[in-house]
């Protein structure tokens, strides 16, 4: 067996896709305690990467919900690459689906999704096509910066009845600190 | 010639830990070991890994370590991947070396990427070991030669830890034979991680001293000492705690027999540094200074004798 083939086979075994073999080494390895330990270490590293990639959105979820999502992602074999850039949007959509409406977790997740899409579009030079587009508005149930700081510190403040909008313009997604309170009319139209 | 050339004694060092910038003073250590990947942001561009140095992290690194020489210790190159190494890591080292001169580079004897059955490039999730085979020896040696040509500096190769049954091998090669074979030739040699060696010996029922007796210690340019936890019957290369007494003993026995050794590092991973704590790290570095004092004195005397002879 070539080295390339051996490496592919070992890595696939580690990721739970072992290839049946009559070779004694592969048979011994497949059922070995050492491979099981190596797999658990891989999962713990992937868990760490996924938690980092989930960002503040993931941290804003209740811990039980976080665990369910992380377990599902790990089952899908995510988290092995040093950069989870390609998976991040998928992960955030998954987090969004797990949030309650209204909740701080939902507001934060919408904020992170909008920001990353805006930054990505700008990197790809798409913003010029949408220069006249309206801003995306995200409702926060309380002062947005206070909520973000609290969630960063692991605290979930109570939902405020006053809504504050964060507005993100497509051509300046990095200047999102344009915050204003929703008018009575806006709150009535889009509670 | 670089002021801290490959022949210069660097002394004792530790990895760059941004959470403890005050460690990086000549009163505490003689040099810093830096992993450029920790100063960069990783991106995936059309399925390939690309790194961009983070300017703020670079500035913090330069400010904290400006009084010390640095050596480069890579982690994402996937040196032993048979289908191809990580070009993005090379581009990162290129960019780093234009800003920070280093006397040598070191890499791990492992692979982190592979081609899946469909031929697509995938990541293993953790470094996996290389089997002691002639094909693996040839691959590593050719990659090391390519790195030494590219950077015009010595390249050191670090021994790894694994928890699998004994790996398939070619006749006449085993763990130690593999290290001797890949360490020979070229300008560099081995980065001997004594904690990894201790883990390997413990986990596979071998005797670390017996391995050291067979290892060609004149290939060793740098030594790592570290600590790690024991989990489920395996000693893990966690690099997240104090050095065990057995490893200090191995260091005392190895250093006088490694005539080309220029540097000894207490290795602790940056992601666990806060948990380990600055005081523990400082204590380990003080111990490292004490343990290596005779070696450092001897090296300085040798250097002086060589300088006199050359004059």
mmCIF file of N, CA and C in Angstrom, chain A residues 85-153:
data_model
loop_
_atom_site.group_PDB
_atom_site.id
_atom_site.type_symbol
_atom_site.label_atom_id
_atom_site.label_comp_id
_atom_site.label_asym_id
_atom_site.label_seq_id
_atom_site.Cartn_x
_atom_site.Cartn_y
_atom_site.Cartn_z
ATOM 1 N N UNK A 85 -14.278 28.850 7.780
ATOM 2 C CA UNK A 85 -14.894 29.950 7.048
ATOM 3 C C UNK A 85 -16.058 29.490 6.167
ATOM 4 N N UNK A 86 -15.844 28.364 5.481
ATOM 5 C CA UNK A 86 -16.887 27.917 4.556
ATOM 6 C C UNK A 86 -18.121 27.414 5.291
ATOM 7 N N UNK A 87 -17.914 26.911 6.504
ATOM 8 C CA UNK A 87 -19.040 26.359 7.241
ATOM 9 C C UNK A 87 -19.773 27.413 8.084
ATOM 10 N N UNK A 88 -19.141 28.570 8.271
ATOM 11 C CA UNK A 88 -19.665 29.518 9.249
ATOM 12 C C UNK A 88 -21.107 29.932 8.955
ATOM 13 N N UNK A 89 -21.407 30.223 7.690
ATOM 14 C CA UNK A 89 -22.769 30.677 7.380
ATOM 15 C C UNK A 89 -23.776 29.573 7.656
ATOM 16 N N UNK A 90 -23.378 28.364 7.301
ATOM 17 C CA UNK A 90 -24.236 27.206 7.556
ATOM 18 C C UNK A 90 -24.493 27.054 9.058
ATOM 19 N N UNK A 91 -23.435 27.204 9.836
ATOM 20 C CA UNK A 91 -23.557 27.065 11.290
ATOM 21 C C UNK A 91 -24.492 28.144 11.846
ATOM 22 N N UNK A 92 -24.341 29.365 11.335
ATOM 23 C CA UNK A 92 -25.162 30.462 11.869
ATOM 24 C C UNK A 92 -26.638 30.287 11.487
ATOM 25 N N UNK A 93 -26.905 29.776 10.278
ATOM 26 C CA UNK A 93 -28.299 29.502 9.882
ATOM 27 C C UNK A 93 -28.895 28.464 10.830
ATOM 28 N N UNK A 94 -28.072 27.500 11.197
ATOM 29 C CA UNK A 94 -28.502 26.442 12.111
ATOM 30 C C UNK A 94 -28.807 27.028 13.491
ATOM 31 N N UNK A 95 -27.939 27.951 13.910
ATOM 32 C CA UNK A 95 -28.144 28.595 15.218
ATOM 33 C C UNK A 95 -29.432 29.420 15.177
ATOM 34 N N UNK A 96 -29.619 30.143 14.069
ATOM 35 C CA UNK A 96 -30.810 30.995 13.937
ATOM 36 C C UNK A 96 -32.085 30.159 14.068
ATOM 37 N N UNK A 97 -32.067 28.992 13.445
ATOM 38 C CA UNK A 97 -33.242 28.119 13.503
ATOM 39 C C UNK A 97 -33.506 27.636 14.925
ATOM 40 N N UNK A 98 -32.450 27.634 15.759
ATOM 41 C CA UNK A 98 -32.610 27.131 17.130
ATOM 42 C C UNK A 98 -33.001 28.242 18.112
ATOM 43 N N UNK A 99 -33.053 29.490 17.644
ATOM 44 C CA UNK A 99 -33.336 30.587 18.581
ATOM 45 C C UNK A 99 -34.837 30.791 18.761
ATOM 46 N N UNK A 100 -35.182 31.347 19.903
ATOM 47 C CA UNK A 100 -36.587 31.727 20.131
ATOM 48 C C UNK A 100 -36.781 33.134 19.587
ATOM 49 N N UNK A 101 -38.052 33.458 19.262
ATOM 50 C CA UNK A 101 -38.354 34.785 18.725
ATOM 51 C C UNK A 101 -39.418 35.426 19.611
ATOM 52 N N UNK A 102 -39.152 36.497 20.305
ATOM 53 C CA UNK A 102 -37.895 37.246 20.313
ATOM 54 C C UNK A 102 -36.921 36.679 21.349
ATOM 55 N N UNK A 103 -35.629 36.913 21.117
ATOM 56 C CA UNK A 103 -34.589 36.586 22.109
ATOM 57 C C UNK A 103 -33.322 37.353 21.738
ATOM 58 N N UNK A 104 -32.460 37.539 22.730
ATOM 59 C CA UNK A 104 -31.184 38.197 22.435
ATOM 60 C C UNK A 104 -30.368 37.332 21.480
ATOM 61 N N UNK A 105 -30.472 35.999 21.650
ATOM 62 C CA UNK A 105 -29.702 35.094 20.787
ATOM 63 C C UNK A 105 -30.082 35.325 19.327
ATOM 64 N N UNK A 106 -31.375 35.506 19.066
ATOM 65 C CA UNK A 106 -31.837 35.711 17.692
ATOM 66 C C UNK A 106 -31.294 37.034 17.127
ATOM 67 N N UNK A 107 -31.353 38.082 17.947
ATOM 68 C CA UNK A 107 -30.855 39.396 17.493
ATOM 69 C C UNK A 107 -29.367 39.307 17.158
ATOM 70 N N UNK A 108 -28.619 38.672 18.050
ATOM 71 C CA UNK A 108 -27.158 38.586 17.853
ATOM 72 C C UNK A 108 -26.834 37.746 16.624
ATOM 73 N N UNK A 109 -27.582 36.666 16.451
ATOM 74 C CA UNK A 109 -27.321 35.788 15.305
ATOM 75 C C UNK A 109 -27.622 36.532 14.000
ATOM 76 N N UNK A 110 -28.749 37.258 13.983
ATOM 77 C CA UNK A 110 -29.078 38.028 12.765
ATOM 78 C C UNK A 110 -28.006 39.074 12.487
ATOM 79 N N UNK A 111 -27.513 39.684 13.567
ATOM 80 C CA UNK A 111 -26.453 40.687 13.412
ATOM 81 C C UNK A 111 -25.199 40.044 12.800
ATOM 82 N N UNK A 112 -24.780 38.897 13.341
ATOM 83 C CA UNK A 112 -23.553 38.259 12.833
ATOM 84 C C UNK A 112 -23.736 37.783 11.387
ATOM 85 N N UNK A 113 -24.919 37.270 11.076
ATOM 86 C CA UNK A 113 -25.169 36.811 9.697
ATOM 87 C C UNK A 113 -25.096 37.998 8.733
ATOM 88 N N UNK A 114 -25.752 39.091 9.115
ATOM 89 C CA UNK A 114 -25.785 40.255 8.226
ATOM 90 C C UNK A 114 -24.397 40.856 8.042
ATOM 91 N N UNK A 115 -23.653 40.940 9.150
ATOM 92 C CA UNK A 115 -22.309 41.508 9.062
ATOM 93 C C UNK A 115 -21.404 40.652 8.184
ATOM 94 N N UNK A 116 -21.434 39.324 8.406
ATOM 95 C CA UNK A 116 -20.500 38.493 7.632
ATOM 96 C C UNK A 116 -20.876 38.483 6.163
ATOM 97 N N UNK A 117 -22.196 38.502 5.864
ATOM 98 C CA UNK A 117 -22.601 38.557 4.448
ATOM 99 C C UNK A 117 -22.179 39.885 3.825
ATOM 100 N N UNK A 118 -22.365 40.968 4.586
ATOM 101 C CA UNK A 118 -21.998 42.286 4.065
ATOM 102 C C UNK A 118 -20.518 42.380 3.783
ATOM 103 N N UNK A 119 -19.714 41.882 4.740
ATOM 104 C CA UNK A 119 -18.258 41.937 4.556
ATOM 105 C C UNK A 119 -17.828 41.054 3.394
ATOM 106 N N UNK A 120 -18.462 39.893 3.281
ATOM 107 C CA UNK A 120 -18.114 38.994 2.176
ATOM 108 C C UNK A 120 -18.468 39.632 0.839
ATOM 109 N N UNK A 121 -19.676 40.236 0.760
ATOM 110 C CA UNK A 121 -20.077 40.879 -0.495
ATOM 111 C C UNK A 121 -19.131 42.016 -0.847
ATOM 112 N N UNK A 122 -18.715 42.754 0.179
ATOM 113 C CA UNK A 122 -17.817 43.871 -0.107
ATOM 114 C C UNK A 122 -16.472 43.364 -0.621
ATOM 115 N N UNK A 123 -15.980 42.263 0.009
ATOM 116 C CA UNK A 123 -14.710 41.675 -0.461
ATOM 117 C C UNK A 123 -14.825 41.240 -1.913
ATOM 118 N N UNK A 124 -15.992 40.752 -2.281
ATOM 119 C CA UNK A 124 -16.170 40.277 -3.659
ATOM 120 C C UNK A 124 -16.536 41.414 -4.614
ATOM 121 N N UNK A 125 -16.604 42.624 -4.082
ATOM 122 C CA UNK A 125 -16.866 43.777 -4.932
ATOM 123 C C UNK A 125 -18.308 43.909 -5.365
ATOM 124 N N UNK A 126 -19.233 43.334 -4.582
ATOM 125 C CA UNK A 126 -20.639 43.381 -4.980
ATOM 126 C C UNK A 126 -21.365 44.618 -4.470
ATOM 127 N N UNK A 127 -20.747 45.329 -3.518
ATOM 128 C CA UNK A 127 -21.505 46.399 -2.872
ATOM 129 C C UNK A 127 -21.896 47.497 -3.835
ATOM 130 N N UNK A 128 -21.048 47.721 -4.862
ATOM 131 C CA UNK A 128 -21.346 48.790 -5.806
ATOM 132 C C UNK A 128 -22.665 48.579 -6.524
ATOM 133 N N UNK A 129 -23.039 47.327 -6.703
ATOM 134 C CA UNK A 129 -24.287 47.028 -7.410
ATOM 135 C C UNK A 129 -25.504 47.333 -6.549
ATOM 136 N N UNK A 130 -25.269 47.436 -5.218
ATOM 137 C CA UNK A 130 -26.434 47.562 -4.339
ATOM 138 C C UNK A 130 -26.338 48.830 -3.496
ATOM 139 N N UNK A 131 -25.671 49.818 -4.068
ATOM 140 C CA UNK A 131 -25.364 51.018 -3.286
ATOM 141 C C UNK A 131 -26.629 51.714 -2.781
ATOM 142 N N UNK A 132 -27.716 51.571 -3.558
ATOM 143 C CA UNK A 132 -28.934 52.264 -3.156
ATOM 144 C C UNK A 132 -29.849 51.382 -2.306
ATOM 145 N N UNK A 133 -29.373 50.143 -2.021
ATOM 146 C CA UNK A 133 -30.226 49.231 -1.259
ATOM 147 C C UNK A 133 -30.475 49.776 0.146
ATOM 148 N N UNK A 134 -31.605 49.419 0.693
ATOM 149 C CA UNK A 134 -31.970 49.869 2.029
ATOM 150 C C UNK A 134 -31.140 49.106 3.072
ATOM 151 N N UNK A 135 -31.003 49.703 4.258
ATOM 152 C CA UNK A 135 -30.240 48.993 5.285
ATOM 153 C C UNK A 135 -31.025 47.802 5.832
ATOM 154 N N UNK A 136 -30.271 46.851 6.379
ATOM 155 C CA UNK A 136 -30.922 45.760 7.113
ATOM 156 C C UNK A 136 -31.099 46.248 8.544
ATOM 157 N N UNK A 137 -32.308 46.053 9.062
ATOM 158 C CA UNK A 137 -32.560 46.483 10.439
ATOM 159 C C UNK A 137 -32.730 45.267 11.328
ATOM 160 N N UNK A 138 -32.034 45.298 12.454
ATOM 161 C CA UNK A 138 -32.131 44.182 13.395
ATOM 162 C C UNK A 138 -32.616 44.727 14.732
ATOM 163 N N UNK A 139 -33.671 44.111 15.226
ATOM 164 C CA UNK A 139 -34.279 44.596 16.470
ATOM 165 C C UNK A 139 -33.574 43.983 17.675
ATOM 166 N N UNK A 140 -33.121 44.848 18.580
ATOM 167 C CA UNK A 140 -32.573 44.399 19.863
ATOM 168 C C UNK A 140 -33.552 44.801 20.963
ATOM 169 N N UNK A 141 -33.765 43.885 21.878
ATOM 170 C CA UNK A 141 -34.718 44.155 22.965
ATOM 171 C C UNK A 141 -33.964 44.682 24.177
ATOM 172 N N UNK A 142 -33.420 45.863 23.987
ATOM 173 C CA UNK A 142 -32.607 46.522 25.002
ATOM 174 C C UNK A 142 -31.461 47.216 24.293
ATOM 175 N N UNK A 143 -30.577 47.913 25.046
ATOM 176 C CA UNK A 143 -29.436 48.593 24.408
ATOM 177 C C UNK A 143 -28.487 47.559 23.782
ATOM 178 N N UNK A 144 -28.288 47.608 22.457
ATOM 179 C CA UNK A 144 -27.516 46.557 21.783
ATOM 180 C C UNK A 144 -26.115 46.316 22.361
ATOM 181 N N UNK A 145 -25.372 47.392 22.609
ATOM 182 C CA UNK A 145 -23.998 47.183 23.090
ATOM 183 C C UNK A 145 -23.987 46.539 24.475
ATOM 184 N N UNK A 146 -24.941 46.952 25.327
ATOM 185 C CA UNK A 146 -25.020 46.343 26.670
ATOM 186 C C UNK A 146 -25.310 44.851 26.543
ATOM 187 N N UNK A 147 -26.197 44.504 25.598
ATOM 188 C CA UNK A 147 -26.552 43.085 25.413
ATOM 189 C C UNK A 147 -25.333 42.303 24.924
ATOM 190 N N UNK A 148 -24.615 42.879 23.956
ATOM 191 C CA UNK A 148 -23.436 42.179 23.410
ATOM 192 C C UNK A 148 -22.377 41.964 24.488
ATOM 193 N N UNK A 149 -22.149 43.017 25.300
ATOM 194 C CA UNK A 149 -21.145 42.895 26.372
ATOM 195 C C UNK A 149 -21.589 41.834 27.380
ATOM 196 N N UNK A 150 -22.884 41.864 27.736
ATOM 197 C CA UNK A 150 -23.391 40.901 28.731
ATOM 198 C C UNK A 150 -23.228 39.471 28.228
ATOM 199 N N UNK A 151 -23.582 39.238 26.969
ATOM 200 C CA UNK A 151 -23.488 37.876 26.418
ATOM 201 C C UNK A 151 -22.024 37.434 26.342
ATOM 202 N N UNK A 152 -21.140 38.364 25.990
ATOM 203 C CA UNK A 152 -19.704 38.047 25.966
ATOM 204 C C UNK A 152 -19.248 37.574 27.344
ATOM 205 N N UNK A 153 -19.836 38.184 28.378
ATOM 206 C CA UNK A 153 -19.449 37.814 29.745
ATOM 207 C C UNK A 153 -20.273 36.645 30.284
#
